[in-house]
Tab-separated table of C-alpha atoms in Angstrom:
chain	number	residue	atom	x	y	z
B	161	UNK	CA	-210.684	111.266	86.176
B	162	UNK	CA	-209.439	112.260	83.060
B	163	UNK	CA	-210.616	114.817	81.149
B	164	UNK	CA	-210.928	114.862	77.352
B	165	UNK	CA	-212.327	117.777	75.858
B	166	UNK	CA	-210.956	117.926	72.724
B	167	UNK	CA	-212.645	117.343	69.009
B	168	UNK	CA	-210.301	114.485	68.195
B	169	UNK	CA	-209.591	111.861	70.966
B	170	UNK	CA	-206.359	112.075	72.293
B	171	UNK	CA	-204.086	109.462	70.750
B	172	UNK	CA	-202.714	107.699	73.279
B	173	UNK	CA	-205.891	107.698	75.590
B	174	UNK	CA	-207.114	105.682	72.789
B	175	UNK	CA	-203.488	103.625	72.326
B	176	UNK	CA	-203.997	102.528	75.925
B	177	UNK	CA	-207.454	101.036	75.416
B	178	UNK	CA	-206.590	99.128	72.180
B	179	UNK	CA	-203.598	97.475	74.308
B	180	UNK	CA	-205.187	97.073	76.795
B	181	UNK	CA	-208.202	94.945	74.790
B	182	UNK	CA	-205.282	92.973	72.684
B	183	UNK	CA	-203.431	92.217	75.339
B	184	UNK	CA	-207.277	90.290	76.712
B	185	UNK	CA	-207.299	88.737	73.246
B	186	UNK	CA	-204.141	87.713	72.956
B	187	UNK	CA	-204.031	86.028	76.715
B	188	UNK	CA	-207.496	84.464	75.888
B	189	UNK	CA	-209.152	86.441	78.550
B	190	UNK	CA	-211.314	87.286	75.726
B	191	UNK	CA	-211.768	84.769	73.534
B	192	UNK	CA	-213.051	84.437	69.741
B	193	UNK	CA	-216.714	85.335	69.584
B	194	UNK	CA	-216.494	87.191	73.590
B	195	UNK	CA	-218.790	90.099	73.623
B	196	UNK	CA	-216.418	93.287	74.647
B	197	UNK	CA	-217.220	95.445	77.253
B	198	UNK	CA	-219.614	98.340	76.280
B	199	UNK	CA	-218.495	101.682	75.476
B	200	UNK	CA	-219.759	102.649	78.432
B	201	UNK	CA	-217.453	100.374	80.946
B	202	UNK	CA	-214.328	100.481	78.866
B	203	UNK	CA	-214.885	104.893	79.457
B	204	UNK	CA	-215.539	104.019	83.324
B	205	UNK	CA	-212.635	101.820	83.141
B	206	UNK	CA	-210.052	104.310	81.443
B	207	UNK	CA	-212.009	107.751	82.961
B	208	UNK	CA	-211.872	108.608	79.117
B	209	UNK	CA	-215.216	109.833	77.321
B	210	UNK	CA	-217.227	107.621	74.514
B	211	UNK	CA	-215.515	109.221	71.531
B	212	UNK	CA	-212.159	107.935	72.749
B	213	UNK	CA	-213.480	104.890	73.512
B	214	UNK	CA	-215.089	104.575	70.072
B	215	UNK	CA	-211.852	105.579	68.447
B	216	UNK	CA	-210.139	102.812	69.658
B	217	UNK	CA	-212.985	100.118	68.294
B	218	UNK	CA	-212.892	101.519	65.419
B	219	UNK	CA	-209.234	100.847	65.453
B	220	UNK	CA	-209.644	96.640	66.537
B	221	UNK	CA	-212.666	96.524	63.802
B	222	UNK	CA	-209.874	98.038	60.836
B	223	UNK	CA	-207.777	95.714	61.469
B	224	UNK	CA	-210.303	92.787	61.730
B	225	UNK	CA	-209.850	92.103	65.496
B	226	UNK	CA	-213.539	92.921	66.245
B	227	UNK	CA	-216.700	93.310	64.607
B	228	UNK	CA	-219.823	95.414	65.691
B	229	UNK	CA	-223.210	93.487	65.068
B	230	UNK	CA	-225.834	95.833	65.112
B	231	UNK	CA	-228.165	96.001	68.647
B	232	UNK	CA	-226.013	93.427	70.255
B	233	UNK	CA	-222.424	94.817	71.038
B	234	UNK	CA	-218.945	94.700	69.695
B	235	UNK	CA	-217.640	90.728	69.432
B	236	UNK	CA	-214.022	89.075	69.557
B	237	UNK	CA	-213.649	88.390	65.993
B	238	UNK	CA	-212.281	84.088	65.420
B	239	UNK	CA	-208.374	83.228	65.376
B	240	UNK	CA	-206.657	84.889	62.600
B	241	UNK	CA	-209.194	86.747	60.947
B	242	UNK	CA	-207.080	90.082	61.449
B	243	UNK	CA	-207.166	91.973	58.241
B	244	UNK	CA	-203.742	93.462	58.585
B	245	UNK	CA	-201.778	90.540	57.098
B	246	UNK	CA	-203.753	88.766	54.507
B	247	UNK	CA	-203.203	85.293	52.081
B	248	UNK	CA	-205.387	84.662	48.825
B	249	UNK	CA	-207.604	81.977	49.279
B	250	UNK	CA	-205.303	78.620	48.212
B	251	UNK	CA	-206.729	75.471	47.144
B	252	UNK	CA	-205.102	72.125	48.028
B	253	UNK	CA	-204.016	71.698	44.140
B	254	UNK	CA	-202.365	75.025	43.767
B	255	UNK	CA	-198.972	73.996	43.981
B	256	UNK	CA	-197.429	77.128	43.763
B	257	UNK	CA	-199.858	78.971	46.613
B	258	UNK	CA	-198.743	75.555	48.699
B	259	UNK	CA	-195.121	76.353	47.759
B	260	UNK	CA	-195.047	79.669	48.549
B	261	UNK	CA	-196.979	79.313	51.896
B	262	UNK	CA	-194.601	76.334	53.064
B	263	UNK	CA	-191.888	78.521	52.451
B	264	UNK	CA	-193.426	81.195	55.164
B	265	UNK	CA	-194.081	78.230	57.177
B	266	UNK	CA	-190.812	77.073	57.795
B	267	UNK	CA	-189.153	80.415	58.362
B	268	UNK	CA	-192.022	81.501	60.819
B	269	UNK	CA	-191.327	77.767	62.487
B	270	UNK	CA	-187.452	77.921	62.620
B	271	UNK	CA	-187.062	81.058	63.917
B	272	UNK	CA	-189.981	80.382	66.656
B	273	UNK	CA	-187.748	77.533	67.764
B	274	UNK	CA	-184.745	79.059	67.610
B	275	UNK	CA	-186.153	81.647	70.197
B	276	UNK	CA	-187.994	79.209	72.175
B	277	UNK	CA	-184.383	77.376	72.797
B	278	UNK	CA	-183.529	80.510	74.662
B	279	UNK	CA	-186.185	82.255	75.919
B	280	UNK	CA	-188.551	79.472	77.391
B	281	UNK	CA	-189.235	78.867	81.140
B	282	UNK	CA	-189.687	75.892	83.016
B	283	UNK	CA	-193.642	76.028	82.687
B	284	UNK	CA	-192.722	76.869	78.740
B	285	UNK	CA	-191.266	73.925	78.526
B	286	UNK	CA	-193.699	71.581	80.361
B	287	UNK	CA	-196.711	73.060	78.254
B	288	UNK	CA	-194.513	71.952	74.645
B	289	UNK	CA	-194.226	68.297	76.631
B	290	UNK	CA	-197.587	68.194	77.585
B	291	UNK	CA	-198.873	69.011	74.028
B	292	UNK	CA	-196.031	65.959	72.988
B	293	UNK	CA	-197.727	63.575	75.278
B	294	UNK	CA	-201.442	64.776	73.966
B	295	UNK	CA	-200.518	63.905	70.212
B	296	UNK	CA	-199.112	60.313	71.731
B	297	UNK	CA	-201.962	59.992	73.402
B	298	UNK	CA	-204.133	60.886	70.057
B	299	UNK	CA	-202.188	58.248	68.452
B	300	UNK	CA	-202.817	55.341	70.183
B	301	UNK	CA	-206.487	56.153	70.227
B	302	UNK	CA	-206.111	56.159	66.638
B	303	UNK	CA	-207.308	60.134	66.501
B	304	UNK	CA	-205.553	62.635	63.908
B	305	UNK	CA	-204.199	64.962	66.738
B	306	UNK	CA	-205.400	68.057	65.153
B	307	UNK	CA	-205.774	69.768	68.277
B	308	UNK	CA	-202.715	68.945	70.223
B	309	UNK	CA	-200.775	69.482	66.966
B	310	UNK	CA	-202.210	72.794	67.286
B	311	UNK	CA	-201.371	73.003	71.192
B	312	UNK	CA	-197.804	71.691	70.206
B	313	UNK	CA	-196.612	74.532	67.781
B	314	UNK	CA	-198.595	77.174	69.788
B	315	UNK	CA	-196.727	76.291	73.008
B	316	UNK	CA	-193.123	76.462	70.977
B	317	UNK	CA	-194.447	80.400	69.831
B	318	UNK	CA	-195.506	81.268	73.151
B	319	UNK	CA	-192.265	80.797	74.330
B	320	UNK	CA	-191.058	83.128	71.854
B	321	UNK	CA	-192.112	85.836	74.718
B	322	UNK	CA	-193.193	87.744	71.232
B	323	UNK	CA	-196.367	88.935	70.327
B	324	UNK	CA	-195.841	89.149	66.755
B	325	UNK	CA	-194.836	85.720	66.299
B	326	UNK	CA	-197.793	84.759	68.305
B	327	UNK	CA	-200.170	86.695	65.721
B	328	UNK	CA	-198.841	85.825	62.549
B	329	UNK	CA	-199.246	82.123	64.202
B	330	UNK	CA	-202.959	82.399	64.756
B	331	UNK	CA	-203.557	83.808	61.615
B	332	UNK	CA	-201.271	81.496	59.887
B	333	UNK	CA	-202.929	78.242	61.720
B	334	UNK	CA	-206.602	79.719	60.399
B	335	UNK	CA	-205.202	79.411	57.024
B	336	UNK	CA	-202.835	77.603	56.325
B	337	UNK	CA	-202.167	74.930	58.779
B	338	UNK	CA	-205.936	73.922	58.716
B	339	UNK	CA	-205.987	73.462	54.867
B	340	UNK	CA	-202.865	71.116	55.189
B	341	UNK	CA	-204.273	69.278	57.949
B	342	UNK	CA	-207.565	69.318	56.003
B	343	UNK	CA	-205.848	67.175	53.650
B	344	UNK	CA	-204.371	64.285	55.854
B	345	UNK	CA	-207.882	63.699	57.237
B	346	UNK	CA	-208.840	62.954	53.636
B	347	UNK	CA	-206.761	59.688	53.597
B	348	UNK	CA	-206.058	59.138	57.247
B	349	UNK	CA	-204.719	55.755	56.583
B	350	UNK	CA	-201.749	57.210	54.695
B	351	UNK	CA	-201.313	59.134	57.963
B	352	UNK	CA	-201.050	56.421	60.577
B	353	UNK	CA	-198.456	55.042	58.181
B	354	UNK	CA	-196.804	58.091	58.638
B	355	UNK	CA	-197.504	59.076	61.995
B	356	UNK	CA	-193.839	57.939	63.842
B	357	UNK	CA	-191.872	60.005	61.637
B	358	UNK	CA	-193.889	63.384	62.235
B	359	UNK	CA	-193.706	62.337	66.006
B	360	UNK	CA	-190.046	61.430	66.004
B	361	UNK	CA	-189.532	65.210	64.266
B	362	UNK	CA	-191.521	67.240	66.817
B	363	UNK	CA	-189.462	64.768	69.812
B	364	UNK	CA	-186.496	66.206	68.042
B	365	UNK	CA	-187.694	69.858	67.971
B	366	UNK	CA	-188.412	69.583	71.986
B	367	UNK	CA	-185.404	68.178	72.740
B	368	UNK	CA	-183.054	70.715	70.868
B	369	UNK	CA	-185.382	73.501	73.057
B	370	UNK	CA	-185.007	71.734	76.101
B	371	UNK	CA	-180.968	71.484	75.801
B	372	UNK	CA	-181.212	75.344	74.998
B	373	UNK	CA	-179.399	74.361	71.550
B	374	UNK	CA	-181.170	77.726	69.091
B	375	UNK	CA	-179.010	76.026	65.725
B	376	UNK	CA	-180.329	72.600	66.615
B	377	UNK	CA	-183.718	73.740	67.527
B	378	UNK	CA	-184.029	75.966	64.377
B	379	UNK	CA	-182.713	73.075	62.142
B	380	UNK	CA	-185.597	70.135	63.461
B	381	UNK	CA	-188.326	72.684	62.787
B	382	UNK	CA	-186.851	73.575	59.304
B	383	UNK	CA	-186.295	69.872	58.875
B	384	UNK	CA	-189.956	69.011	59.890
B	385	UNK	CA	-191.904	71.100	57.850
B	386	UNK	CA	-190.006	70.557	54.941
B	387	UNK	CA	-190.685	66.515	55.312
B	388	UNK	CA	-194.522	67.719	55.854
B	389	UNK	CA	-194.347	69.390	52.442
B	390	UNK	CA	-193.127	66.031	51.430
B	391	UNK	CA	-195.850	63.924	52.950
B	392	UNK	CA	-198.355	66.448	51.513
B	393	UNK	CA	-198.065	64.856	48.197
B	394	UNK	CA	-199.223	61.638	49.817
B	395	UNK	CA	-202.496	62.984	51.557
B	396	UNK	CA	-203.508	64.571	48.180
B	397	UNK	CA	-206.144	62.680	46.065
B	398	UNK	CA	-204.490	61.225	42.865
């Protein structure tokens, strides 16, 4: 067992345990609104005593990973509500805020694919087909696809094999994705009339990742979100 004696918990006692409880996040072991263990286990667990284990909560809660709720526990706090990285609340008419965002979006996006043409594996590469085939399948049941849209883009990060990418995605997909999608639901017929040429992009982004081509990958992401900054202009009241 290990034995921490000292007034101020030993730093990378307390380094272990908040790896150890983002790696759970990040994996989905623990998932948005999952109680943590208690103080109690995670000291058990890591042999360390409560004030280490406290240390490193206080740690996940700072940067908006967690929250405590009083009497009941320490809780999983939802997708991209990590206080680290932070956007201004954006309305769907602030064209500047949209700008500036898109801008992110498409760098974030590009270099994710670029990566994913190199780094995926085989079961990579099925999940980013599988997500393909749920948005056709969305489509002819005349659904939106928000979710496998979702599933889509978060399959081409994963393969990234990098954490940070895979972050900045969540929080990014809280906040930004959601508000654009947000706005296509608002005149869905415009989007069916659009529909083939999003899908025809994100068969163009899979098949530059499957040949393992990072320039040709990079390019149909770039190209794809800056056609969905486009379309935005349709799915926006007049």
């Amino acid at each position: 067992m290990r034995n921490d004696t000292a007034s101020v918990p030993n730093q990378s006692l307390t380094e272990d345990i908040v790896e150890w409880l983002n790696d759970e996040i990040r994996s989905q072991r623990l998932k948005p609104g999952d109680k943590l263990p208690s103080e109690k286990q995670l000291g058990e667990q890591f042999c360390v005593s409560r004030s280490v284990v406290r240390e490193a909560l206080s740690q996940l809660k700072s940067e908006g990973i967690v929250n405590s709720q009083q009497g009941r526990g320490v809780f999983v706090n939802e997708r991209g509500s990590r206080q680290a990285f932070r956007l201004d609340a954006m309305a769907l008419n602030d064209a500047e805020g949209l700008e500036h965002v898109i801008e992110l979006l498409v760098t974030l996006e590009a270099a994710a694919a670029r990566y994913a043409a190199v780094r995926h594996t085989p079961d990579d590469l099925k999940r980013i087909k599988q997500a393909l085939v749920g948005m056709e399948y969305a489509i002819i049941n005349d659904r939106l696809g928000d979710e496998e849209d979702y599933a889509f883009h978060q399959a081409i990060v994963d393969s990234t094999k990098n954490p940070h990418f895979c972050m900045l995605n969540e929080y990014l997909e809280r906040h930004v994705r959601r508000l654009i999608r947000q706005a296509r639901t608002n005149t869905a017929a415009n989007y069916q009339n659009l529909i083939e040429a999003v899908q025809d992009e994100h068969k163009a982004i899979v098949k530059a990742i499957e040949n393992r081509d990072p320039a040709a990958a990079a390019l149909a992401a770039e190209t794809h979100l800056r056609n969905a900054a486009k379309r935005l202009n349709k799915y926006l009241p007049d």
